[in-house]
mmCIF file of C-alpha atoms in Angstrom:
data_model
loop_
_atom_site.group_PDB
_atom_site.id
_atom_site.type_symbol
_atom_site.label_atom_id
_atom_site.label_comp_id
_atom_site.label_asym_id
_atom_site.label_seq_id
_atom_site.Cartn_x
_atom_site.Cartn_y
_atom_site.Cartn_z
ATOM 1 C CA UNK A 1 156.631 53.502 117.821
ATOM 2 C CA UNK A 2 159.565 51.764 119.227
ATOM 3 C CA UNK A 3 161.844 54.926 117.947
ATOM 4 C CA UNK A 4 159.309 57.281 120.037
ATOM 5 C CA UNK A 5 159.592 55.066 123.040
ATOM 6 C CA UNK A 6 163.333 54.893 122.963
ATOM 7 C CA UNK A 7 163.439 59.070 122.370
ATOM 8 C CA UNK A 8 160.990 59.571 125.600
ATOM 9 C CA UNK A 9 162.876 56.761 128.015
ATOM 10 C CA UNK A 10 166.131 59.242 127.052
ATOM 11 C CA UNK A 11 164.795 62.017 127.732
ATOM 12 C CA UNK A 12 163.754 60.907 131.071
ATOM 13 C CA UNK A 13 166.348 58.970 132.210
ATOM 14 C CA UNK A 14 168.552 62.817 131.478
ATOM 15 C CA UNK A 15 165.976 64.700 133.167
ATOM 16 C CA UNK A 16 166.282 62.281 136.330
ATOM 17 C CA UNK A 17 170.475 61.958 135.811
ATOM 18 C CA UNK A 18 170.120 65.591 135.694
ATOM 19 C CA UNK A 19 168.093 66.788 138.659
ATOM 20 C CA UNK A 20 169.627 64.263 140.715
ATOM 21 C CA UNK A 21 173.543 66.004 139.857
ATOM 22 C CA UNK A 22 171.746 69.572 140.645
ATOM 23 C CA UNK A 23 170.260 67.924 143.726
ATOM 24 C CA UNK A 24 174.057 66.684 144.783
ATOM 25 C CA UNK A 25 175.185 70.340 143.892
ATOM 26 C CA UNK A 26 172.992 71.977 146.938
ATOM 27 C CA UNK A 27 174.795 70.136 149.540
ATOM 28 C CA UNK A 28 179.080 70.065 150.515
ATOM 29 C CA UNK A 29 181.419 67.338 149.951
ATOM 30 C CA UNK A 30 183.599 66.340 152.228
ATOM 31 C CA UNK A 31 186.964 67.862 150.237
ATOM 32 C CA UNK A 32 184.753 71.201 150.639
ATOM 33 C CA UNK A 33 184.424 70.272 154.231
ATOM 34 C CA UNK A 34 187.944 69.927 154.624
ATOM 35 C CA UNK A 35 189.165 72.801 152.637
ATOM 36 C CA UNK A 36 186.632 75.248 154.922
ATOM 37 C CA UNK A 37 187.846 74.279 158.055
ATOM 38 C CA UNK A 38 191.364 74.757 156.774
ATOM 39 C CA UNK A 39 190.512 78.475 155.470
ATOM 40 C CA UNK A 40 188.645 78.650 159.047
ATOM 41 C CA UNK A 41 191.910 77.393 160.834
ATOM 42 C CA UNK A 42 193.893 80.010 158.748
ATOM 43 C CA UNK A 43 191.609 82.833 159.419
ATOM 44 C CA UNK A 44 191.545 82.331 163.243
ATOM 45 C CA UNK A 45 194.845 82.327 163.464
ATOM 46 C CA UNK A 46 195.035 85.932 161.562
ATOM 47 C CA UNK A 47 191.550 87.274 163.042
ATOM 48 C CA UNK A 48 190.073 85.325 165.610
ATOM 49 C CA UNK A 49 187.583 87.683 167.019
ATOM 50 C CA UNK A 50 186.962 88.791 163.238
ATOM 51 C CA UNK A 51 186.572 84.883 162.082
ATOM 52 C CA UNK A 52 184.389 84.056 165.033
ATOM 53 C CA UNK A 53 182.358 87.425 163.711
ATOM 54 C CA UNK A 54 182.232 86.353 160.390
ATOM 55 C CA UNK A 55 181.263 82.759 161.127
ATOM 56 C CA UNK A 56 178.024 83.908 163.623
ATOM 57 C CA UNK A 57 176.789 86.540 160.606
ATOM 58 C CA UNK A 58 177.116 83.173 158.389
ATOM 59 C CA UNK A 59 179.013 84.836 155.831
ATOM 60 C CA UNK A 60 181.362 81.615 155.937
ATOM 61 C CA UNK A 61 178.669 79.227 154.886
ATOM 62 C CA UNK A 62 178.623 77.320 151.896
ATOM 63 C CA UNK A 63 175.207 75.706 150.896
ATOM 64 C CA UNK A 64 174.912 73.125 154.164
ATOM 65 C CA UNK A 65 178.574 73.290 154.878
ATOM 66 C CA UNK A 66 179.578 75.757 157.978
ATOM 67 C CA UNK A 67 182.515 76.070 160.420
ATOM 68 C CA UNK A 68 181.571 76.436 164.369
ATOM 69 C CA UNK A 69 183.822 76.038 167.219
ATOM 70 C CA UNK A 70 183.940 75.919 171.146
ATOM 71 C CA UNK A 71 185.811 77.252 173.686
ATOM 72 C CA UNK A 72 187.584 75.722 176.276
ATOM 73 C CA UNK A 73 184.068 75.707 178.890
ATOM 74 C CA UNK A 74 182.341 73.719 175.937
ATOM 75 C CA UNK A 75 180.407 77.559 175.221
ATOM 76 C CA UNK A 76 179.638 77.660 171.855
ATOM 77 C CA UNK A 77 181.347 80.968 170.602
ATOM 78 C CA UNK A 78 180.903 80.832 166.842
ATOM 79 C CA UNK A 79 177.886 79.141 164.642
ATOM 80 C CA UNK A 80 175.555 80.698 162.222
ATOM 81 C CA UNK A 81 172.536 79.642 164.024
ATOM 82 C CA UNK A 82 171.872 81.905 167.495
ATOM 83 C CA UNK A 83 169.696 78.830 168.461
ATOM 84 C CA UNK A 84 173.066 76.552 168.375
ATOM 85 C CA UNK A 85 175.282 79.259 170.370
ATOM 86 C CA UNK A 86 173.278 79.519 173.043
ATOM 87 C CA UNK A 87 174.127 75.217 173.551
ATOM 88 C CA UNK A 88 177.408 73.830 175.768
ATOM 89 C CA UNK A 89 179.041 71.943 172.437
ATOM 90 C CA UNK A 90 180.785 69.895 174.848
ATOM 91 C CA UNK A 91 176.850 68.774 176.078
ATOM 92 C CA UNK A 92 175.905 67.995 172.810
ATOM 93 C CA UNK A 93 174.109 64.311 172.105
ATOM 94 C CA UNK A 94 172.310 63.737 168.761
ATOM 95 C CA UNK A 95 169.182 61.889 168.306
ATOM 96 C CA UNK A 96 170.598 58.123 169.193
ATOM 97 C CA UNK A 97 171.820 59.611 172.422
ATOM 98 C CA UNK A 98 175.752 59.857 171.052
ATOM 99 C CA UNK A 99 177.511 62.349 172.727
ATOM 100 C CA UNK A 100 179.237 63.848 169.870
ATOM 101 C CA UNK A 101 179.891 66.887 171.378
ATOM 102 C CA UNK A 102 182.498 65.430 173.587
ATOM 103 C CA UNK A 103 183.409 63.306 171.262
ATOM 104 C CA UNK A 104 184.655 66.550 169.456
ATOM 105 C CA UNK A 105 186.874 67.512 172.129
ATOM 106 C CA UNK A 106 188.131 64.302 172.977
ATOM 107 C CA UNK A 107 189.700 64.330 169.131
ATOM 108 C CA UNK A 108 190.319 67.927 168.710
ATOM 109 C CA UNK A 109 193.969 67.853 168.296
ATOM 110 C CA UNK A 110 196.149 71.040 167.325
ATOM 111 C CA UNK A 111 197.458 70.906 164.273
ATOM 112 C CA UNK A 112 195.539 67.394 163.067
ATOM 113 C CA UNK A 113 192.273 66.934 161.729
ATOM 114 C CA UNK A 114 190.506 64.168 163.128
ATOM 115 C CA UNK A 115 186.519 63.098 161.918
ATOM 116 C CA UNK A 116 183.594 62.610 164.479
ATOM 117 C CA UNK A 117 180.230 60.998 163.228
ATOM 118 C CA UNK A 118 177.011 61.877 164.266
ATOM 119 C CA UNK A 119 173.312 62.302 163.465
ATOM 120 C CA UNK A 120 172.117 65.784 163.061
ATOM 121 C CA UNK A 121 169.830 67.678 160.976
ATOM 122 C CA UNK A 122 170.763 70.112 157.802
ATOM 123 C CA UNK A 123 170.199 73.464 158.368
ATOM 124 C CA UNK A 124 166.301 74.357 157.900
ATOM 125 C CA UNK A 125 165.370 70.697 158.297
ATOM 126 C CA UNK A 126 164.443 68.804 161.426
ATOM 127 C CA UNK A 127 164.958 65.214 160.796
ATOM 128 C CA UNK A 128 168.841 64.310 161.513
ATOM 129 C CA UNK A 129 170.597 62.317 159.257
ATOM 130 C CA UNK A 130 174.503 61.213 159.203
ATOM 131 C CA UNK A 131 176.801 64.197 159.669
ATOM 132 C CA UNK A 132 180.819 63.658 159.351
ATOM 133 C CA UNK A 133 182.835 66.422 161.306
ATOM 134 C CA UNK A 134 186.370 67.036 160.687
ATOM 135 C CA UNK A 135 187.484 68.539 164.014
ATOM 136 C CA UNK A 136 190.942 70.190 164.962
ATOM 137 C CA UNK A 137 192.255 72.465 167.837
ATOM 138 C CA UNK A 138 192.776 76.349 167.488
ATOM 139 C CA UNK A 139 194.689 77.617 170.309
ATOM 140 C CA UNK A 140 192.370 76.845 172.650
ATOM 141 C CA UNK A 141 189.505 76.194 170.932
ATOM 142 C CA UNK A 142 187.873 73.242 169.470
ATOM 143 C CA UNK A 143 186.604 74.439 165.501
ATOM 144 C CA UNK A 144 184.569 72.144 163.264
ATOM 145 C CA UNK A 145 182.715 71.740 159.911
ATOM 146 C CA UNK A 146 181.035 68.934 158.824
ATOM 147 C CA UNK A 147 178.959 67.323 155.604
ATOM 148 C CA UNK A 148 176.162 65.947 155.803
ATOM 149 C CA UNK A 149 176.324 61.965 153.503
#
């Protein structure tokens, strides 16, 4: 009995080891974070009005990880969601009343990435939770993507 106990207490604990590492697999890191808004930088740089294309079609999303960015007005020129372009970025406040949208502009810096922290909900969800952005400056544009912890 003690055999089958120990076999079935293994085979759980994998199972719940296991679903949890799938579960961790549907959402970015932050290296992936990083790494997209470098490709993002790179391709704005070599395409702009193709990358800002690309990025509203969401063909540059990974899982919950996606680049947007703002002009110099605060307009938000490229996001995935139609919902979020239609919003001033620099107007932005999440759910505590943080004005992260400035916030984002106040760091953007060309040629550094800088983080901003925030509370904001993953795409298809509606309750925010905590959202790191690493920010930068293109040209004149502020250009983001963040992971959610």
């Amino acid at each position: 009995m003690r055999r089958f106990t120990t076999t079935v207490s293994a085979v759980a604990l994998s199972l719940v080891l296991g679903g949890g590492a799938a579960l961790a697999a549907d959402y970015g890191t932050a290296e992936e974070a990083k790494k997209m808004l470098d490709e993002t930088v790179e391709a704005m740089k070599s395409d702009k009005k193709g990358t800002i294309e690309k990025i509203n079609a969401g063909e540059m999303k990974d899982r919950d990880l996606y680049p947007y960015c703002g002009g110099p007005d605060g307009k938000m020129v490229a996001h995935p969601s139609e919902k979020v372009r239609a919003m001033n970025l620099k107007e932005l406040k999440d759910k505590s009343g943080k004005a992260f949208g400035q916030d984002l502009y106040d760091e953007a810096e060309q040629g550094e990435v800088n983080e901003v922290s925030y509370m904001w909900p993953r795409p298809d969800e509606q309750e925010p939770v905590q959202k790191v952005a690493y920010v930068t400056k293109v040209d004149d544009m502020v250009c983001a993507v963040g992971y959610y912890k």
